GROMACS .gro file of C-alpha atoms in nm:
model
  171
    1MET     CA    1  18.789   6.145   7.527
    2GLU     CA    2  18.542   6.315   7.746
    3ASN     CA    3  18.592   6.610   7.969
    4GLU     CA    4  18.354   6.572   8.248
    5GLN     CA    5  18.416   6.929   8.383
    6SER     CA    6  18.310   7.104   8.095
    7ASN     CA    7  18.078   6.864   7.956
    8GLU     CA    8  18.256   6.812   7.630
    9ILE     CA    9  18.249   6.528   7.384
   10LEU     CA   10  18.554   6.503   7.149
   11PHE     CA   11  18.554   6.215   6.895
   12SER     CA   12  18.675   6.130   6.548
   13TYR     CA   13  18.442   5.951   6.283
   14GLN     CA   14  18.454   5.874   5.932
   15THR     CA   15  18.102   5.844   5.785
   16LYS     CA   16  17.998   5.545   5.631
   17VAL     CA   17  17.736   5.435   5.369
   18SER     CA   18  17.524   5.269   5.653
   19ASP     CA   19  17.499   5.610   5.832
   20MET     CA   20  17.381   5.782   5.554
   21TYR     CA   21  17.139   5.508   5.441
   22ARG     CA   22  17.002   5.534   5.815
   23PHE     CA   23  16.954   5.898   5.776
   24LEU     CA   24  16.792   5.876   5.437
   25MET     CA   25  16.558   5.590   5.564
   26GLN     CA   26  16.469   5.776   5.872
   27TYR     CA   27  16.395   6.094   5.660
   28SER     CA   28  16.198   5.926   5.397
   29TYR     CA   29  16.008   5.712   5.627
   30SER     CA   30  15.897   5.928   5.900
   31GLY     CA   31  15.576   6.153   5.972
   32MET     CA   32  15.325   6.212   5.699
   33ARG     CA   33  15.539   6.074   5.423
   34ALA     CA   34  15.558   5.732   5.593
   35VAL     CA   35  15.178   5.745   5.631
   36VAL     CA   36  15.100   5.847   5.256
   37ASN     CA   37  15.357   5.577   5.144
   38LEU     CA   38  15.203   5.320   5.340
   39VAL     CA   39  14.830   5.388   5.230
   40ILE     CA   40  14.967   5.395   4.864
   41SER     CA   41  15.108   5.054   4.886
   42ILE     CA   42  14.828   4.917   5.083
   43GLY     CA   43  14.565   5.053   4.841
   44ALA     CA   44  14.775   4.887   4.555
   45ILE     CA   45  14.805   4.575   4.735
   46VAL     CA   46  14.422   4.589   4.793
   47LEU     CA   47  14.331   4.668   4.437
   48LEU     CA   48  14.538   4.403   4.329
   49CYS     CA   49  14.378   4.136   4.553
   50SER     CA   50  14.030   4.234   4.470
   51GLY     CA   51  14.072   4.186   4.100
   52ALA     CA   52  14.047   4.583   4.015
   53ASP     CA   53  14.316   4.513   3.765
   54GLY     CA   54  14.031   4.406   3.510
   55GLY     CA   55  14.217   4.111   3.424
   56TYR     CA   56  14.469   4.295   3.236
   57ALA     CA   57  14.827   4.191   3.271
   58PHE     CA   58  14.926   4.568   3.238
   59ASN     CA   59  14.703   4.692   3.514
   60LYS     CA   60  14.826   4.402   3.730
   61ALA     CA   61  15.199   4.479   3.661
   62LEU     CA   62  15.117   4.855   3.738
   63LEU     CA   63  14.954   4.761   4.037
   64ILE     CA   64  15.263   4.539   4.152
   65ILE     CA   65  15.502   4.828   4.077
   66ILE     CA   66  15.304   5.063   4.283
   67ALA     CA   67  15.281   4.815   4.579
   68ALA     CA   68  15.655   4.763   4.578
   69LEU     CA   69  15.761   5.119   4.489
   70PHE     CA   70  15.783   5.232   4.855
   71THR     CA   71  15.854   4.887   5.020
   72VAL     CA   72  16.114   4.768   4.783
   73ILE     CA   73  16.218   5.006   4.514
   74GLN     CA   74  16.262   5.334   4.717
   75PRO     CA   75  16.484   5.164   4.984
   76VAL     CA   76  16.698   5.008   4.720
   77LEU     CA   77  16.733   5.364   4.557
   78LEU     CA   78  16.798   5.533   4.879
   79TYR     CA   79  17.091   5.292   4.958
   80TYR     CA   80  17.243   5.359   4.599
   81LYS     CA   81  17.209   5.729   4.676
   82ALA     CA   82  17.354   5.692   4.997
   83ALA     CA   83  17.683   5.510   4.853
   84LYS     CA   84  17.682   5.747   4.578
   85GLN     CA   85  17.685   6.061   4.830
   86VAL     CA   86  17.937   5.910   5.081
   87LYS     CA   87  18.149   5.804   4.782
   88LEU     CA   88  18.162   6.142   4.588
   89THR     CA   89  18.160   6.387   4.868
   90PRO     CA   90  18.519   6.488   4.958
   91MET     CA   91  18.421   6.557   5.317
   92PHE     CA   92  18.331   6.185   5.365
   93GLN     CA   93  18.655   6.040   5.243
   94GLN     CA   94  18.832   6.078   5.579
   95PRO     CA   95  18.736   6.077   5.945
   96LEU     CA   96  18.590   6.409   6.075
   97ASP     CA   97  18.684   6.560   6.415
   98TYR     CA   98  18.385   6.651   6.621
   99THR     CA   99  18.391   6.862   6.942
  100ILE     CA  100  18.040   6.909   7.106
  101ASN     CA  101  18.009   7.129   7.418
  102ASP     CA  102  17.799   7.433   7.529
  103THR     CA  103  17.914   7.646   7.232
  104GLY     CA  104  17.770   7.386   6.983
  105VAL     CA  105  17.900   7.141   6.760
  106THR     CA  106  18.246   7.217   6.578
  107VAL     CA  107  18.335   6.996   6.284
  108ARG     CA  108  18.697   6.997   6.157
  109LEU     CA  109  18.862   6.848   5.851
  110LYS     CA  110  19.238   6.902   5.824
  111GLU     CA  111  19.266   7.312   5.853
  112GLU     CA  112  18.886   7.346   5.779
  113GLU     CA  113  18.646   7.405   6.069
  114MET     CA  114  18.265   7.461   6.076
  115VAL     CA  115  18.093   7.544   6.407
  116LEU     CA  116  17.724   7.473   6.444
  117ALA     CA  117  17.568   7.698   6.727
  118TRP     CA  118  17.292   7.551   6.932
  119GLU     CA  119  17.061   7.815   6.807
  120ASP     CA  120  17.142   7.730   6.467
  121VAL     CA  121  17.011   7.395   6.504
  122TYR     CA  122  16.630   7.354   6.401
  123LYS     CA  123  16.593   7.005   6.530
  124ILE     CA  124  16.757   6.717   6.704
  125VAL     CA  125  16.650   6.361   6.677
  126GLU     CA  126  16.796   6.066   6.855
  127THR     CA  127  16.749   5.705   6.681
  128LYS     CA  128  16.883   5.386   6.797
  129LYS     CA  129  17.200   5.442   6.634
  130ASP     CA  130  17.230   5.820   6.578
  131PHE     CA  131  17.191   6.156   6.662
  132TYR     CA  132  17.062   6.383   6.390
  133PHE     CA  133  17.117   6.764   6.424
  134TYR     CA  134  16.894   6.932   6.153
  135MET     CA  135  17.004   7.262   6.006
  136SER     CA  136  16.692   7.284   5.792
  137PHE     CA  137  16.414   7.050   5.699
  138ASN     CA  138  16.622   6.837   5.496
  139ARG     CA  139  16.965   6.903   5.581
  140ALA     CA  140  17.139   6.750   5.906
  141HIS     CA  141  17.473   6.636   6.049
  142ILE     CA  142  17.461   6.283   6.130
  143LEU     CA  143  17.641   6.209   6.449
  144PRO     CA  144  17.641   5.824   6.487
  145LYS     CA  145  17.657   5.695   6.836
  146GLU     CA  146  17.919   5.438   6.748
  147GLY     CA  147  18.174   5.742   6.767
  148PHE     CA  148  18.107   5.829   7.122
  149ALA     CA  149  17.900   5.525   7.261
  150ASP     CA  150  18.023   5.571   7.614
  151GLN     CA  151  17.919   5.938   7.607
  152CYS     CA  152  17.546   5.925   7.495
  153ALA     CA  153  17.430   6.053   7.834
  154VAL     CA  154  17.674   6.343   7.801
  155MET     CA  155  17.532   6.401   7.487
  156ARG     CA  156  17.179   6.404   7.607
  157GLU     CA  157  17.264   6.643   7.893
  158LEU     CA  158  17.451   6.884   7.643
  159ILE     CA  159  17.105   6.889   7.436
  160ARG     CA  160  16.868   6.933   7.701
  161LYS     CA  161  17.092   7.228   7.841
  162ASN     CA  162  17.178   7.412   7.509
  163ALA     CA  163  16.916   7.314   7.240
  164LYS     CA  164  16.680   7.586   7.128
  165GLY     CA  165  16.497   7.392   6.853
  166ILE     CA  166  16.266   7.095   6.843
  167VAL     CA  167  16.437   6.787   7.045
  168LYS     CA  168  16.326   6.428   7.041
  169ILE     CA  169  16.585   6.236   7.244
  170LYS     CA  170  16.530   5.958   7.505
  171LYS     CA  171  16.472   6.041   7.855
   0.00000   0.00000   0.00000
């Protein structure tokens, strides 16, 4: 549902656990957090392999847990967090109606409506499957491309034309 004249995107989408999980992974494993997590995990593996555990089973187990913390344990915990958040948030129990135009992003759920003006968007990030419209450092609206796949070029054009904050989208 695209209106070429006014550069407007209309779509309806129900947030899934996989959408929330991708966002949580993107948030947790980008920037400096990702580097620190990687250094800690690699450091624990190096210590384990070099015999720095002193031959004690407790030390070895601790290093294994530290090595697995950011590579295995945290992604599993993030999946459960995403599932819980989608299941327990009433807003995610039914499709949301989105309108994206020069005014901003309007999200409707039945009679309720929320307008996110372009100037209120702190940062916009495009990934392979989503657009994330951040209102603050750790709060964002997830707009899965699956909901408007044939209109991604229009979305990028609207973002280039109207976004005031940090923009990281494809050319």
